[in-house]
Short mmCIF file of C-alpha atoms and ligand atoms in Angstrom, two decimals:
data_model
loop_
_atom_site.label_atom_id
_atom_site.label_comp_id
_atom_site.label_asym_id
_atom_site.label_seq_id
_atom_site.Cartn_x
_atom_site.Cartn_y
_atom_site.Cartn_z
CA MET I 24 -0.39 48.50 -55.90
CA ALA I 25 -0.20 51.38 -58.34
CA ASP I 26 -2.08 50.40 -61.42
CA ILE I 27 -2.53 51.67 -64.92
CA ASP I 28 -5.29 49.33 -66.06
CA PRO I 29 -8.98 49.75 -65.27
CA TRP I 30 -10.11 47.53 -62.39
CA PHE I 31 -12.48 45.40 -64.46
CA THR I 32 -9.62 43.95 -66.51
CA ARG I 33 -8.79 41.99 -63.39
CA LEU I 34 -12.08 40.12 -63.63
CA LEU I 35 -11.16 38.57 -66.96
CA PRO I 36 -9.08 35.40 -67.09
CA ALA I 37 -5.37 35.93 -67.60
CA GLU I 38 -3.80 35.29 -70.99
CA LEU I 39 -0.28 35.45 -69.60
CA ALA I 40 0.84 33.77 -66.38
CA ILE I 41 4.19 34.68 -64.89
CA VAL I 42 5.56 31.87 -62.75
CA VAL I 43 8.09 33.05 -60.17
CA PRO I 44 9.92 30.46 -58.03
CA THR I 45 10.98 31.86 -54.67
CA PHE I 46 13.14 30.70 -51.84
CA ASN I 47 13.78 33.30 -49.14
CA GLU I 48 13.01 36.32 -51.28
CA VAL I 49 10.76 38.31 -48.95
CA ARG I 50 12.44 41.58 -49.82
CA ASN I 51 12.11 41.14 -53.59
CA VAL I 52 8.58 39.96 -54.29
CA GLU I 53 6.57 43.14 -53.89
CA GLN I 54 8.83 45.28 -56.04
CA LEU I 55 8.83 42.56 -58.66
CA ALA I 56 5.04 42.48 -58.85
CA GLU I 57 5.00 46.27 -59.20
CA ALA I 58 7.62 46.22 -61.93
CA VAL I 59 5.71 43.54 -63.84
CA ALA I 60 2.47 45.53 -63.55
CA ARG I 61 4.25 48.57 -64.98
CA ALA I 62 5.75 46.52 -67.79
CA LEU I 63 2.48 44.99 -68.98
CA PRO I 64 -0.15 47.71 -69.44
CA GLY I 65 -3.18 46.41 -71.29
CA VAL I 66 -2.23 42.77 -70.78
CA ARG I 67 -4.37 40.39 -68.75
CA TRP I 68 -1.73 38.73 -66.60
CA GLU I 69 -1.46 36.80 -63.37
CA MET I 70 1.56 35.98 -61.25
CA VAL I 71 2.03 32.61 -59.60
CA PHE I 72 4.68 32.60 -56.89
CA VAL I 73 5.93 29.11 -56.08
CA ASP I 74 7.47 29.19 -52.64
CA ASP I 75 9.23 26.25 -50.99
CA ASN I 76 8.21 27.19 -47.45
CA SER I 77 10.85 29.91 -47.12
CA SER I 78 11.84 30.62 -43.53
CA ASP I 79 11.92 34.40 -44.08
CA GLY I 80 8.17 34.78 -44.50
CA THR I 81 8.07 35.05 -48.29
CA SER I 82 4.84 33.07 -48.51
CA ASP I 83 3.04 35.24 -45.93
CA LYS I 84 4.20 38.30 -47.79
CA VAL I 85 2.86 36.94 -51.09
CA ARG I 86 -0.45 36.00 -49.45
CA ARG I 87 -0.81 39.58 -48.22
CA MET I 88 -0.10 40.85 -51.74
CA ALA I 89 -2.64 38.37 -53.14
CA LEU I 90 -5.33 39.68 -50.78
CA ALA I 91 -4.78 43.15 -52.21
CA ASP I 92 -4.54 42.12 -55.88
CA SER I 93 -6.40 39.15 -57.32
CA ARG I 94 -3.83 38.76 -60.11
CA ILE I 95 -1.29 37.54 -57.58
CA ARG I 96 -1.41 33.92 -56.51
CA ILE I 97 0.67 31.54 -54.48
CA LEU I 98 1.61 27.90 -54.65
CA HIS I 99 3.09 27.09 -51.26
CA ARG I 100 5.02 23.80 -51.22
CA HIS I 101 5.84 22.07 -47.99
CA ASN I 102 8.80 19.72 -47.47
CA ARG I 103 9.94 20.25 -51.02
CA ARG I 104 12.91 21.92 -52.67
CA GLY I 105 13.93 22.33 -56.26
CA LEU I 106 13.84 25.03 -58.87
CA ALA I 107 12.84 22.83 -61.82
CA THR I 108 9.90 21.17 -60.04
CA ALA I 109 8.79 24.57 -58.66
CA CYS I 110 8.59 25.97 -62.20
CA ILE I 111 6.79 22.92 -63.56
CA GLU I 112 4.19 22.89 -60.82
CA GLY I 113 3.69 26.64 -61.17
CA ILE I 114 3.05 26.26 -64.90
CA LEU I 115 0.60 23.44 -64.17
CA ALA I 116 -1.24 25.57 -61.61
CA THR I 117 -2.54 28.06 -64.15
CA ALA I 118 -4.82 27.86 -67.17
CA ALA I 119 -3.23 30.76 -69.07
CA PRO I 120 -2.36 29.91 -72.69
CA TYR I 121 1.03 31.65 -72.38
CA VAL I 122 3.35 31.13 -69.43
CA ALA I 123 6.51 33.01 -68.54
CA VAL I 124 9.05 31.89 -65.96
CA MET I 125 11.28 34.44 -64.28
CA ASP I 126 13.43 34.84 -61.17
CA SER I 127 12.22 36.93 -58.27
CA ASP I 128 15.46 38.80 -57.63
CA HIS I 129 15.15 41.34 -60.47
CA GLN I 130 18.01 39.81 -62.45
CA HIS I 131 15.64 39.15 -65.34
CA ASP I 132 14.48 42.34 -67.04
CA GLU I 133 10.68 42.38 -66.85
CA ARG I 134 10.58 45.19 -69.43
CA ILE I 135 11.02 42.68 -72.25
CA LEU I 136 7.94 40.64 -71.21
CA GLY I 137 5.71 42.66 -73.56
CA GLU I 138 7.95 41.97 -76.52
CA MET I 139 8.23 38.31 -75.56
CA LEU I 140 4.43 38.07 -75.50
CA ALA I 141 4.16 39.73 -78.90
CA ARG I 142 6.70 37.30 -80.33
CA ILE I 143 5.00 34.16 -78.99
CA LYS I 144 1.76 35.23 -80.64
CA GLN I 145 3.45 35.21 -84.02
CA ASP I 146 2.68 32.23 -86.19
CA GLY I 147 4.58 29.11 -85.32
CA VAL I 148 6.58 30.37 -82.34
CA ASP I 149 6.47 27.92 -79.39
CA LEU I 150 9.03 29.41 -77.07
CA VAL I 151 10.62 32.82 -76.56
CA VAL I 152 13.85 32.96 -74.62
CA GLY I 153 15.20 36.02 -72.84
CA SER I 154 18.78 35.74 -73.99
CA ARG I 155 22.00 37.24 -72.68
CA TYR I 156 24.05 35.92 -75.55
CA THR I 157 22.21 37.17 -78.58
CA GLU I 158 22.90 40.54 -80.20
CA GLY I 159 21.91 43.29 -77.75
CA GLY I 160 21.98 41.09 -74.64
CA GLY I 161 24.59 40.95 -71.93
CA LEU I 162 25.78 39.51 -68.66
CA GLY I 163 25.97 42.73 -66.67
CA GLU I 164 28.40 42.68 -63.76
CA TRP I 165 29.55 39.10 -63.70
CA SER I 166 32.86 37.80 -62.42
CA ARG I 167 35.14 36.30 -65.06
CA LYS I 168 34.87 32.91 -63.38
CA ARG I 169 31.09 32.92 -63.61
CA VAL I 170 31.18 34.07 -67.24
CA LEU I 171 33.48 31.18 -68.16
CA ALA I 172 31.41 28.64 -66.20
CA SER I 173 28.21 29.81 -67.87
CA GLN I 174 29.77 29.65 -71.34
CA LEU I 175 31.16 26.17 -70.70
CA ALA I 176 27.77 24.91 -69.50
CA THR I 177 26.17 26.48 -72.58
CA ARG I 178 28.58 24.63 -74.89
CA ILE I 179 27.95 21.30 -73.15
CA ALA I 180 24.21 21.87 -73.48
CA SER I 181 24.36 22.69 -77.17
CA GLY I 182 26.67 19.77 -77.87
CA LEU I 183 24.68 17.13 -76.07
CA THR I 184 21.11 18.18 -76.67
CA ARG I 185 21.24 19.95 -80.04
CA VAL I 186 18.78 22.65 -79.04
CA PRO I 187 19.12 25.78 -81.19
CA MET I 188 19.34 28.51 -78.54
CA SER I 189 22.06 31.04 -77.86
CA ASP I 190 21.29 30.94 -74.11
CA PRO I 191 19.98 27.50 -73.05
CA MET I 192 21.01 28.30 -69.45
CA SER I 193 18.58 31.19 -69.22
CA GLY I 194 15.98 30.99 -66.48
CA PHE I 195 13.84 33.58 -68.26
CA PHE I 196 11.44 32.45 -70.99
CA LEU I 197 7.88 32.38 -72.22
CA VAL I 198 6.29 29.22 -73.56
CA ARG I 199 2.98 28.34 -75.17
CA ARG I 200 0.99 26.04 -72.95
CA ASP I 201 0.37 23.47 -75.68
CA ALA I 202 4.12 23.26 -76.42
CA PHE I 203 4.88 22.80 -72.72
CA MET I 204 2.24 20.08 -72.44
CA ARG I 205 3.88 18.13 -75.24
CA SER I 206 7.23 18.17 -73.39
CA LEU I 207 5.72 17.37 -70.00
CA PRO I 208 5.78 13.54 -70.20
CA ASN I 209 9.49 13.55 -71.10
CA LEU I 210 10.77 16.10 -68.58
CA SER I 211 13.69 14.99 -66.42
CA SER I 212 12.79 17.56 -63.72
CA VAL I 213 16.21 17.37 -62.08
CA GLY I 214 18.15 20.42 -61.07
CA TYR I 215 17.48 23.95 -62.13
CA LYS I 216 17.67 24.12 -65.92
CA ILE I 217 14.01 23.92 -66.72
CA LEU I 218 14.26 25.76 -70.05
CA LEU I 219 16.79 23.31 -71.41
CA ASP I 220 14.69 20.44 -70.09
CA ILE I 221 11.53 21.70 -71.82
CA ALA I 222 13.29 22.30 -75.14
CA ALA I 223 15.18 19.01 -75.10
CA SER I 224 12.07 17.04 -74.09
CA ALA I 225 9.93 18.24 -76.98
CA PRO I 226 8.83 15.34 -79.23
CA THR I 227 9.31 17.55 -82.31
CA PRO I 228 11.76 20.47 -82.32
CA LEU I 229 10.30 23.70 -80.92
CA HIS I 230 10.27 26.91 -82.90
CA ILE I 231 12.28 29.25 -80.76
CA ALA I 232 12.58 33.04 -80.82
CA GLU I 233 14.98 35.09 -78.71
CA VAL I 234 14.70 38.53 -77.16
CA PRO I 235 17.92 40.06 -75.83
CA TYR I 236 18.25 41.52 -72.34
CA THR I 237 21.02 42.38 -69.94
CA PHE I 238 21.27 40.33 -66.76
CA ARG I 239 21.01 42.63 -63.75
CA THR I 240 22.56 42.28 -60.35
CA ARG I 241 20.47 40.70 -57.64
CA GLN I 242 18.34 43.19 -55.73
CA HIS I 243 18.30 41.71 -52.21
CA GLY I 244 19.52 38.49 -50.61
CA GLU I 245 21.87 35.97 -52.12
CA SER I 246 21.91 33.25 -54.79
CA LYS I 247 20.31 29.95 -53.77
CA LEU I 248 22.37 27.92 -56.20
CA ASP I 249 25.53 26.32 -54.79
CA THR I 250 28.27 24.41 -56.60
CA LEU I 251 26.38 21.12 -56.16
CA VAL I 252 23.90 22.27 -58.78
CA LEU I 253 26.67 21.67 -61.32
CA TRP I 254 26.28 17.96 -60.65
CA GLU I 255 22.52 18.22 -61.13
CA TYR I 256 23.21 20.01 -64.37
CA LEU I 257 25.44 17.13 -65.49
CA GLN I 258 22.67 14.69 -64.55
CA LEU I 259 20.13 16.65 -66.58
CA VAL I 260 22.34 16.79 -69.65
CA LEU I 261 23.24 13.09 -69.39
CA ASP I 262 19.59 12.21 -68.90
CA LYS I 263 18.63 14.19 -72.00
CA ALA I 264 21.40 12.55 -74.02
CA PHE I 265 21.22 8.92 -72.79
CA GLY I 266 18.22 8.78 -70.43
CA ARG I 267 16.25 6.73 -72.93
CA TYR I 268 18.69 3.89 -72.28
CA ILE I 269 20.06 4.48 -68.78
CA PRO I 270 18.40 6.36 -65.88
CA ALA I 271 20.19 9.58 -64.83
CA ARG I 272 20.38 8.48 -61.22
CA PHE I 273 22.14 5.31 -62.20
CA MET I 274 24.68 7.27 -64.25
CA SER I 275 25.38 9.48 -61.26
CA PHE I 276 25.70 6.40 -59.01
CA ALA I 277 28.11 4.75 -61.44
CA LEU I 278 30.25 7.89 -61.75
CA VAL I 279 30.52 8.10 -57.98
CA GLY I 280 31.39 4.39 -57.93
CA GLY I 281 34.17 4.95 -60.45
CA PHE I 282 35.59 7.68 -58.26
CA GLY I 283 35.32 5.30 -55.26
CA ILE I 284 37.62 2.84 -57.04
CA VAL I 285 40.24 5.59 -57.36
CA VAL I 286 39.88 6.35 -53.65
CA HIS I 287 40.20 2.66 -52.80
CA PHE I 288 43.47 2.31 -54.69
CA LEU I 289 44.91 5.52 -53.28
CA VAL I 290 44.28 4.41 -49.69
CA LEU I 291 45.47 0.88 -50.42
CA THR I 292 48.74 2.10 -51.94
CA LEU I 293 49.29 4.56 -49.13
CA LEU I 294 48.83 1.98 -46.36
CA TYR I 295 50.46 -1.02 -48.02
CA LYS I 296 53.42 0.63 -49.76
CA LEU I 297 54.14 3.68 -47.63
CA VAL I 298 52.91 2.89 -44.12
CA GLY I 299 53.84 -0.80 -44.39
CA ALA I 300 50.57 -2.27 -43.11
CA SER I 301 49.70 -5.83 -44.12
CA PHE I 302 47.81 -6.32 -47.39
CA ASP I 303 44.68 -7.55 -45.64
CA GLN I 304 44.62 -4.66 -43.18
CA SER I 305 45.23 -2.16 -45.97
CA GLN I 306 42.43 -3.70 -48.03
CA ALA I 307 39.99 -3.58 -45.13
CA VAL I 308 40.67 0.07 -44.36
CA ALA I 309 40.62 1.03 -48.05
CA SER I 310 37.22 -0.66 -48.46
CA VAL I 311 35.65 1.17 -45.54
CA VAL I 312 37.06 4.51 -46.70
CA ALA I 313 35.90 3.96 -50.28
CA ILE I 314 32.43 2.81 -49.24
CA SER I 315 32.02 5.77 -46.90
CA ASN I 316 33.25 8.08 -49.63
CA ASN I 317 30.65 6.67 -52.02
CA PHE I 318 27.94 6.88 -49.40
CA PHE I 319 28.49 10.56 -48.64
CA LEU I 320 28.95 11.52 -52.29
CA ASN I 321 25.80 9.68 -53.34
CA ASN I 322 23.94 11.27 -50.47
CA ALA I 323 25.07 14.73 -51.54
CA LEU I 324 24.87 14.27 -55.32
CA THR I 325 22.89 11.27 -56.55
CA TYR I 326 20.19 11.52 -53.89
CA ARG I 327 20.44 15.25 -53.28
CA ASP I 328 16.66 15.56 -53.43
CA GLN I 329 16.18 13.03 -50.62
CA ARG I 330 19.35 13.62 -48.66
CA LEU I 331 19.67 11.75 -45.34
CA ARG I 332 20.54 13.79 -42.27
CA GLY I 333 21.06 13.27 -38.55
CA ARG I 334 20.17 9.81 -37.29
CA SER I 335 19.02 8.54 -40.69
CA LEU I 336 22.47 9.43 -41.99
CA LEU I 337 23.97 6.88 -39.58
CA TYR I 338 21.39 4.19 -40.44
CA GLY I 339 21.92 4.94 -44.11
CA TRP I 340 25.68 4.51 -43.77
CA ILE I 341 25.22 1.13 -42.04
CA SER I 342 22.77 -0.15 -44.63
CA PHE I 343 25.02 1.08 -47.45
CA ASN I 344 27.95 -0.87 -45.98
CA LEU I 345 25.82 -4.02 -45.87
CA VAL I 346 24.61 -3.49 -49.43
CA CYS I 347 28.15 -2.95 -50.70
CA ALA I 348 29.53 -5.93 -48.77
CA THR I 349 27.03 -8.26 -50.43
CA GLY I 350 27.73 -6.56 -53.75
CA ALA I 351 31.46 -7.14 -53.30
CA ALA I 352 30.89 -10.80 -52.41
CA ALA I 353 28.89 -11.26 -55.62
CA ASN I 354 31.58 -9.44 -57.57
CA ILE I 355 34.40 -11.67 -56.26
CA GLY I 356 32.32 -14.84 -56.62
CA ILE I 357 31.50 -14.18 -60.27
CA ALA I 358 35.06 -13.14 -61.14
CA ASP I 359 36.47 -16.26 -59.42
CA TRP I 360 34.05 -18.52 -61.22
CA LEU I 361 34.91 -17.02 -64.63
CA PHE I 362 38.62 -17.06 -63.87
CA GLY I 363 38.37 -20.71 -62.84
CA ARG I 364 36.94 -21.46 -66.29
CA ASN I 365 40.05 -19.96 -67.86
CA THR I 366 38.49 -16.69 -68.98
CA TYR I 367 41.11 -14.00 -69.59
CA TRP I 368 41.60 -12.20 -66.23
CA ILE I 369 40.31 -8.79 -67.31
CA LEU I 370 37.27 -10.38 -68.92
CA SER I 371 36.72 -12.31 -65.70
CA ALA I 372 36.69 -9.14 -63.64
CA ILE I 373 34.37 -6.97 -65.75
CA PRO I 374 31.04 -8.85 -65.33
CA GLY I 375 31.60 -8.99 -61.57
CA VAL I 376 32.11 -5.23 -61.39
CA LEU I 377 29.06 -4.52 -63.58
CA ILE I 378 26.83 -6.83 -61.59
CA SER I 379 27.94 -5.37 -58.29
CA VAL I 380 27.29 -1.80 -59.49
CA VAL I 381 23.75 -2.72 -60.55
CA TRP I 382 23.26 -4.66 -57.30
CA ASN I 383 24.51 -1.79 -55.14
CA TYR I 384 22.34 0.68 -57.02
CA ALA I 385 19.18 -1.39 -56.81
CA MET I 386 19.63 -2.43 -53.19
CA SER I 387 20.69 0.99 -51.91
CA SER I 388 17.67 2.59 -53.60
CA LEU I 389 15.52 0.04 -51.75
CA PHE I 390 17.19 0.12 -48.34
CA THR I 391 19.39 3.21 -48.02
CA TRP I 392 17.57 5.96 -49.92
CA ARG I 393 14.11 4.50 -49.72
CA ARG I 394 11.39 6.91 -50.86
CA LYS I 395 9.08 7.74 -48.01
N1 GDD L 422 10.64 27.47 -55.11
C1 GDD L 422 11.99 27.47 -55.21
N2 GDD L 422 12.67 26.35 -54.78
N3 GDD L 422 12.64 28.53 -55.73
C2 GDD L 422 13.98 28.50 -55.80
C3 GDD L 422 14.75 27.40 -55.37
C4 GDD L 422 14.05 26.28 -54.82
O1 GDD L 422 14.62 25.26 -54.42
N4 GDD L 422 16.07 27.68 -55.59
C5 GDD L 422 16.10 28.92 -56.14
N5 GDD L 422 14.85 29.43 -56.25
C6 GDD L 422 14.44 30.72 -56.81
C7 GDD L 422 15.13 31.92 -56.21
O2 GDD L 422 14.44 32.42 -55.09
C8 GDD L 422 15.12 32.89 -57.38
O3 GDD L 422 13.88 33.57 -57.48
C9 GDD L 422 15.25 31.99 -58.59
O4 GDD L 422 14.80 30.71 -58.18
C10 GDD L 422 16.69 31.88 -59.12
O5 GDD L 422 17.55 31.56 -58.05
P1 GDD L 422 18.90 32.35 -57.76
O6 GDD L 422 19.40 31.87 -56.47
O7 GDD L 422 18.69 33.82 -57.93
O8 GDD L 422 19.80 31.77 -58.94
P2 GDD L 422 21.01 32.43 -59.71
O9 GDD L 422 20.86 33.90 -59.84
O10 GDD L 422 22.28 31.92 -59.12
O11 GDD L 422 20.83 31.73 -61.14
C11 GDD L 422 19.90 32.27 -62.02
O12 GDD L 422 20.56 32.74 -63.12
C12 GDD L 422 21.10 31.76 -63.95
C13 GDD L 422 21.74 32.44 -65.09
O13 GDD L 422 22.94 31.86 -65.35
C14 GDD L 422 18.81 31.28 -62.41
O14 GDD L 422 17.81 31.93 -63.14
C15 GDD L 422 19.33 30.20 -63.28
O15 GDD L 422 18.23 29.41 -63.75
C16 GDD L 422 20.01 30.85 -64.44
O16 GDD L 422 20.58 29.87 -65.22
MN1 MN L 423 19.51 35.22 -59.15
#
């Protein structure tokens, strides 16, 4: 790699680590390392690539780069996925007192790293954010839809977590190690918004500085983030807002359950009123449809990180049906008992529903989505 700095600087420990999560980015990593080297003359840096066993050979490529330049390192994770956990583990894999996180696809402008480093060294700054929304920054060539989505997510974040940042959705930032360590025990680690997670998990508010930059278009390959990450984002924000009282996974499970009730009533109405099936038949079909709906949604959203596939998907569906059947029996039993004691009918129904949601959640986490 072309280099401006004398060779012996590489023998000294790095003061700045740049953590770069990668998933199928073989065509981007080398150019990125070169660009970073150009952007940081005179700085003792190291780069930690965190690769989730990409199928395109990214990790082999990084290992070859690391054999040619001792400032490049790799953390190769096997059987794991997830942007937030990749960043966290990358930060934990270095001793550098300052740690930057940036994407590998050249969308984040490495030329502001020097200024970010200068800012974090100022008194009392814990975190420097590369911001697209502060004066001088920009979104580059983004579709209108994506601009609106990003702004909406930004508003939700500011509203729910009260973190003073113009761009809490940024994936580009530099944090002092000691500040990160203070947030570590409280991190939610879901989804892909690690910056927001770090800032919102700090026991005392962080002192934040911002450096503007313009988001560039991706160099090679395509985005790894699909629409399901929106749900993970919701989970993160809910966890930051209410996680002290209710676990994020439970909130997701309950939201899916609420949607399942809507599905149940739609199918029931359709069969009973329009098709003219008997009430019992309509109920039975509606239950199976609603339970299956909840199963697949929970598998895709609530348990996205341990999604069941293939044969375990079938076993999971069967066990989920059994769990929900016992949950429903408990629900009806409790409601009947309360109703029999002349409790107002709505008040009779509510405890049954609550208990069955908690039951379904607890039992399905034991039997359906059991951690290996
Ligand atoms: N190790 C690992 N594991 N890396 C991942 C994973 C994963 O599961 N998913 C994505 N990455 C890596 C990508 O290889 C890339 O280097 C970086 O994380 C960002 O992923 P992209 O796929 O490029 O995301 P994006 O461009 O749609 O979103 C980016 O811009 C957003 C700005 O609105 C990210 O930086 C977001 O964090 C940011 O909010
Ligand atoms: Mn990208």
